[in-house]
Amino acid sequence: MKKKIIPVIIAIVLILFTVAVSVGIKLADKYSYSKERADLEEYFSIDSMDEVAMILGDELAEESARLMDGTYYFDLATVHKYLNDRFYEDKNEQLLLYTLSMDTVRTEIGSSFYFTKDGGTDMGFPVARYAGAPDGSGETLYVAADYVKLFTDYSYRTFTEPNRMQVYTRQYKRGGNEARIVKDTAVRYQGGLKSPILTDVKKGDGVIVLEEMEKWSKVKTEDAFIGYVENKRLEDRGGDETGIEPQPQEPEGSSFRNPEFPSISKPYKINLAWHAVAGTAGNDTLASALENTKGVNVISPTWFALINNEGDFSSFASKDYVEKAHGMGLEVWGLIDNFSHPDVDTYEVLSYTSKRAYLIETLVDTALEYGLDGINIDFEGLSQDTGEHFIQFIRELSIPCREKGIVLSVDNYVPMGYTDHYNRKEQGVFADYVIIMGYDEHYNGSPESGSVASIGFVEDGIRKTVEQVPAEKVINAVPFYTRIWKTEGAGLTSEAVGMDMAEQFISNHGIEMRWDEETCQNYGEAQEGGVFYQVWLEDEHSIEAKLSIMQKYGIAGVASWKLGFEKASIWDVIENYLKQ
């Protein structure tokens, strides 16, 4: 009997042993650390030998840098997005420009030299160069990282195997808390024993803890790997370290200094009136146009207009006009527009550095010749692709204006998404005054009738502008005109008329006017046979409401379009605003 039992016991023991071994193996496998290593080129999204992953602050950026002939480069779009949007590419003349307050730094694309008014400097490598993008798309402009540093407050370090770059800016700082590794361990792709290894860290190595979880923490290593380490491998957490980290590998020769852009600022509120001058004979109307005004301190005659795609402009300028205006205590800011001659292609003028330079030189020379105190830029209807060239024109024009003491002002629409390319923020850096054309909420050709400048429209324009431009540089322009709206059948038309003519129309048609709180205007309507008339009136009350909003935001003053359309009593309202 015993002999029969023994084999059974042995069999059971063997089975139990086998099961135990199997369970042990499974448990060991479950709780053991994986030795699998991640594909780092895939992790950093590197597709070519010269591509350099970019760690921006504490995150891996979608964009990458390039290592070409031993020099690190960013494509221009990346520079604009993360580092400095003031670099300007002239594709027509193969130039890269950077405008400062008193100089535009210039380099020919492909050259190792850059030039200022003091001469040239050789960086020893191409400052900017074209190359095919890593994704196989066409030629892309790349700018040397060390050249960007001359004008930009940022730092970087580079690492190899694989190629990567740690970048810090004022916006993209080093965050988290410092910690030390207490035992040799691995940094893993995700928090878990089975996650692939990104890199190894040794006892005493420093890391930045970006996010702490129950058992694992997201960390960044000193050589810019971002992954996960077990909490039990970390110590000495705490002590926030923010700001731009000192960089022991920072390239030599960086001479960046925070730039200053001095502006002309009048110690009083501006009261500018645009004077529509359609020919030289119009200059003789200055005295009569100003006869009933009060408090006007700037007159802006519409003297200049682009006439061709080379940068030439027509001129009705008159020294006698300027002398008379000065004798009345007025400054003269001559206006130049881009719409009086429909054949002019503003993009064609502004996208060539040589054409901009010619326009600027002749415009400033003309201002000096006639003794103008300022230049008023009224370029309207700019296409999206013209925006970057327009703002470069303003940057470059600001330099001789600053040198010669000529006030530079720029006219703008009320901010809307489709006019963002006018770059009001940059205008606020380089121009002396940014003027809001606070009207044409509804205009000739509008699909519906409405106010020329309701109070909500005006306040929205001022509020959005002062979010981008210092209030002391902002001027809001008010309309001296009203639109008479006429609906006949399915047709809608309107006519812009001055204040006196609008009130005469209301009287002639017996229109009863009432105050509309929504627009802060007197509104009236009338049905005459098959014709329906509507009027949102601009008068003392509507202008006063607009001026109260301007006072609320503390802006630099008021402008008006146009001189001669106003009632004499309007100037009492404006004068009261100027005294506040």
mmCIF file of N, CA, C and O in Angstrom, residues 230-271:
data_model
loop_
_atom_site.group_PDB
_atom_site.id
_atom_site.type_symbol
_atom_site.label_atom_id
_atom_site.label_comp_id
_atom_site.label_asym_id
_atom_site.label_seq_id
_atom_site.Cartn_x
_atom_site.Cartn_y
_atom_site.Cartn_z
ATOM 1 N N GLU A 230 10.602 56.271 -11.097
ATOM 2 C CA GLU A 230 9.889 55.920 -9.866
ATOM 3 C C GLU A 230 10.182 56.943 -8.768
ATOM 4 O O GLU A 230 11.318 57.404 -8.616
ATOM 5 N N ASN A 231 9.168 57.251 -8.001
ATOM 6 C CA ASN A 231 9.331 58.231 -6.923
ATOM 7 C C ASN A 231 10.376 57.803 -5.903
ATOM 8 O O ASN A 231 11.078 58.645 -5.318
ATOM 9 N N LYS A 232 10.508 56.494 -5.683
ATOM 10 C CA LYS A 232 11.455 56.014 -4.680
ATOM 11 C C LYS A 232 12.906 56.235 -5.105
ATOM 12 O O LYS A 232 13.819 56.097 -4.297
ATOM 13 N N ARG A 233 13.112 56.602 -6.373
ATOM 14 C CA ARG A 233 14.470 56.886 -6.855
ATOM 15 C C ARG A 233 14.806 58.378 -6.757
ATOM 16 O O ARG A 233 15.872 58.801 -7.210
ATOM 17 N N LEU A 234 13.903 59.187 -6.208
ATOM 18 C CA LEU A 234 14.090 60.637 -6.165
ATOM 19 C C LEU A 234 14.167 61.128 -4.721
ATOM 20 O O LEU A 234 13.535 60.576 -3.822
ATOM 21 N N GLU A 235 14.930 62.207 -4.552
ATOM 22 C CA GLU A 235 14.973 62.868 -3.252
ATOM 23 C C GLU A 235 15.244 64.357 -3.450
ATOM 24 O O GLU A 235 15.558 64.804 -4.548
ATOM 25 N N ASP A 236 15.132 65.100 -2.325
ATOM 26 C CA ASP A 236 15.413 66.548 -2.322
ATOM 27 C C ASP A 236 14.535 67.295 -3.304
ATOM 28 O O ASP A 236 14.963 68.224 -3.971
ATOM 29 N N ARG A 237 13.263 66.902 -3.394
ATOM 30 C CA ARG A 237 12.348 67.657 -4.242
ATOM 31 C C ARG A 237 11.984 68.978 -3.573
ATOM 32 O O ARG A 237 11.921 69.064 -2.354
ATOM 33 N N GLY A 238 11.722 69.996 -4.372
ATOM 34 C CA GLY A 238 11.389 71.316 -3.832
ATOM 35 C C GLY A 238 12.317 72.359 -4.387
ATOM 36 O O GLY A 238 13.264 72.071 -5.114
ATOM 37 N N GLY A 239 12.040 73.603 -4.072
ATOM 38 C CA GLY A 239 12.878 74.706 -4.556
ATOM 39 C C GLY A 239 12.590 75.010 -6.005
ATOM 40 O O GLY A 239 13.235 74.478 -6.893
ATOM 41 N N ASP A 240 11.560 75.802 -6.254
ATOM 42 C CA ASP A 240 11.196 76.132 -7.634
ATOM 43 C C ASP A 240 12.364 76.773 -8.363
ATOM 44 O O ASP A 240 13.046 77.637 -7.836
ATOM 45 N N GLU A 241 12.561 76.355 -9.571
ATOM 46 C CA GLU A 241 13.595 76.952 -10.428
ATOM 47 C C GLU A 241 12.916 77.386 -11.720
ATOM 48 O O GLU A 241 12.663 76.581 -12.601
ATOM 49 N N THR A 242 12.562 78.631 -11.811
ATOM 50 C CA THR A 242 11.922 79.128 -13.013
ATOM 51 C C THR A 242 12.781 80.201 -13.649
ATOM 52 O O THR A 242 13.744 80.675 -13.066
ATOM 53 N N GLY A 243 12.393 80.556 -14.858
ATOM 54 C CA GLY A 243 13.179 81.572 -15.570
ATOM 55 C C GLY A 243 14.125 80.908 -16.541
ATOM 56 O O GLY A 243 14.199 79.693 -16.655
ATOM 57 N N ILE A 244 14.897 81.694 -17.237
ATOM 58 C CA ILE A 244 15.830 81.163 -18.219
ATOM 59 C C ILE A 244 17.052 80.614 -17.496
ATOM 60 O O ILE A 244 17.724 81.324 -16.759
ATOM 61 N N GLU A 245 17.300 79.366 -17.721
ATOM 62 C CA GLU A 245 18.393 78.685 -17.027
ATOM 63 C C GLU A 245 19.748 79.144 -17.567
ATOM 64 O O GLU A 245 19.927 79.267 -18.774
ATOM 65 N N PRO A 246 20.735 79.429 -16.709
ATOM 66 C CA PRO A 246 22.085 79.732 -17.192
ATOM 67 C C PRO A 246 22.610 78.581 -18.044
ATOM 68 O O PRO A 246 22.454 77.416 -17.685
ATOM 69 N N GLN A 247 23.227 78.909 -19.142
ATOM 70 C CA GLN A 247 23.635 77.868 -20.087
ATOM 71 C C GLN A 247 25.155 77.796 -20.207
ATOM 72 O O GLN A 247 25.778 78.667 -20.813
ATOM 73 N N PRO A 248 25.782 76.774 -19.635
ATOM 74 C CA PRO A 248 27.232 76.666 -19.746
ATOM 75 C C PRO A 248 27.716 76.494 -21.174
ATOM 76 O O PRO A 248 28.861 76.777 -21.487
ATOM 77 N N GLN A 249 26.841 76.010 -22.054
ATOM 78 C CA GLN A 249 27.245 75.824 -23.451
ATOM 79 C C GLN A 249 26.727 76.945 -24.345
ATOM 80 O O GLN A 249 26.657 76.798 -25.545
ATOM 81 N N GLU A 250 26.318 78.048 -23.751
ATOM 82 C CA GLU A 250 25.805 79.155 -24.536
ATOM 83 C C GLU A 250 26.874 79.669 -25.495
ATOM 84 O O GLU A 250 28.014 79.894 -25.107
ATOM 85 N N PRO A 251 26.502 79.862 -26.780
ATOM 86 C CA PRO A 251 27.489 80.317 -27.755
ATOM 87 C C PRO A 251 28.069 81.665 -27.371
ATOM 88 O O PRO A 251 27.376 82.516 -26.820
ATOM 89 N N GLU A 252 29.320 81.841 -27.667
ATOM 90 C CA GLU A 252 29.970 83.112 -27.384
ATOM 91 C C GLU A 252 29.538 84.162 -28.408
ATOM 92 O O GLU A 252 29.122 83.843 -29.510
ATOM 93 N N GLY A 253 29.669 85.406 -28.033
ATOM 94 C CA GLY A 253 29.435 86.489 -28.979
ATOM 95 C C GLY A 253 28.041 87.065 -28.944
ATOM 96 O O GLY A 253 27.718 87.964 -29.700
ATOM 97 N N SER A 254 27.142 86.537 -28.083
ATOM 98 C CA SER A 254 25.801 87.100 -28.008
ATOM 99 C C SER A 254 25.866 88.501 -27.418
ATOM 100 O O SER A 254 26.404 88.709 -26.339
ATOM 101 N N SER A 255 25.314 89.481 -28.130
ATOM 102 C CA SER A 255 25.362 90.869 -27.666
ATOM 103 C C SER A 255 23.952 91.424 -27.498
ATOM 104 O O SER A 255 23.737 92.620 -27.612
ATOM 105 N N PHE A 256 22.982 90.545 -27.232
ATOM 106 C CA PHE A 256 21.600 90.986 -27.137
ATOM 107 C C PHE A 256 21.410 91.970 -25.990
ATOM 108 O O PHE A 256 21.887 91.765 -24.884
ATOM 109 N N ARG A 257 20.695 93.036 -26.286
ATOM 110 C CA ARG A 257 20.259 93.977 -25.274
ATOM 111 C C ARG A 257 18.790 94.290 -25.558
ATOM 112 O O ARG A 257 18.382 94.384 -26.717
ATOM 113 N N ASN A 258 17.999 94.454 -24.522
ATOM 114 C CA ASN A 258 16.600 94.809 -24.738
ATOM 115 C C ASN A 258 16.532 96.113 -25.527
ATOM 116 O O ASN A 258 17.050 97.141 -25.082
ATOM 117 N N PRO A 259 15.902 96.092 -26.702
ATOM 118 C CA PRO A 259 15.888 97.299 -27.547
ATOM 119 C C PRO A 259 14.949 98.365 -27.000
ATOM 120 O O PRO A 259 13.945 98.063 -26.357
ATOM 121 N N GLU A 260 15.274 99.612 -27.261
ATOM 122 C CA GLU A 260 14.417 100.732 -26.916
ATOM 123 C C GLU A 260 13.933 101.388 -28.199
ATOM 124 O O GLU A 260 14.693 101.539 -29.160
ATOM 125 N N PHE A 261 12.669 101.770 -28.208
ATOM 126 C CA PHE A 261 12.080 102.403 -29.384
ATOM 127 C C PHE A 261 11.447 103.724 -28.959
ATOM 128 O O PHE A 261 10.256 103.791 -28.660
ATOM 129 N N PRO A 262 12.253 104.781 -28.915
ATOM 130 C CA PRO A 262 11.711 106.079 -28.490
ATOM 131 C C PRO A 262 10.661 106.590 -29.477
ATOM 132 O O PRO A 262 10.758 106.378 -30.683
ATOM 133 N N SER A 263 9.655 107.237 -28.930
ATOM 134 C CA SER A 263 8.568 107.767 -29.750
ATOM 135 C C SER A 263 8.355 109.242 -29.451
ATOM 136 O O SER A 263 8.705 109.725 -28.370
ATOM 137 N N ILE A 264 7.764 109.934 -30.414
ATOM 138 C CA ILE A 264 7.337 111.309 -30.189
ATOM 139 C C ILE A 264 5.974 111.264 -29.518
ATOM 140 O O ILE A 264 5.038 110.630 -30.022
ATOM 141 N N SER A 265 5.846 111.911 -28.386
ATOM 142 C CA SER A 265 4.585 111.925 -27.656
ATOM 143 C C SER A 265 4.278 113.356 -27.244
ATOM 144 O O SER A 265 5.067 113.994 -26.544
ATOM 145 N N LYS A 266 3.140 113.857 -27.679
ATOM 146 C CA LYS A 266 2.758 115.229 -27.360
ATOM 147 C C LYS A 266 2.232 115.298 -25.924
ATOM 148 O O LYS A 266 1.542 114.387 -25.465
ATOM 149 N N PRO A 267 2.518 116.394 -25.224
ATOM 150 C CA PRO A 267 2.081 116.518 -23.827
ATOM 151 C C PRO A 267 0.635 116.993 -23.696
ATOM 152 O O PRO A 267 0.252 117.543 -22.670
ATOM 153 N N TYR A 268 -0.156 116.794 -24.724
ATOM 154 C CA TYR A 268 -1.558 117.213 -24.722
ATOM 155 C C TYR A 268 -2.338 116.233 -25.581
ATOM 156 O O TYR A 268 -1.777 115.456 -26.362
ATOM 157 N N LYS A 269 -3.645 116.267 -25.448
ATOM 158 C CA LYS A 269 -4.483 115.414 -26.282
ATOM 159 C C LYS A 269 -4.445 115.897 -27.729
ATOM 160 O O LYS A 269 -4.519 117.092 -27.999
ATOM 161 N N ILE A 270 -4.330 114.955 -28.615
ATOM 162 C CA ILE A 270 -4.356 115.268 -30.047
ATOM 163 C C ILE A 270 -5.796 115.522 -30.479
ATOM 164 O O ILE A 270 -6.719 114.784 -30.103
ATOM 165 N N ASN A 271 -5.985 116.571 -31.265
ATOM 166 C CA ASN A 271 -7.271 116.832 -31.918
ATOM 167 C C ASN A 271 -6.974 117.042 -33.392
ATOM 168 O O ASN A 271 -6.674 118.151 -33.835
#
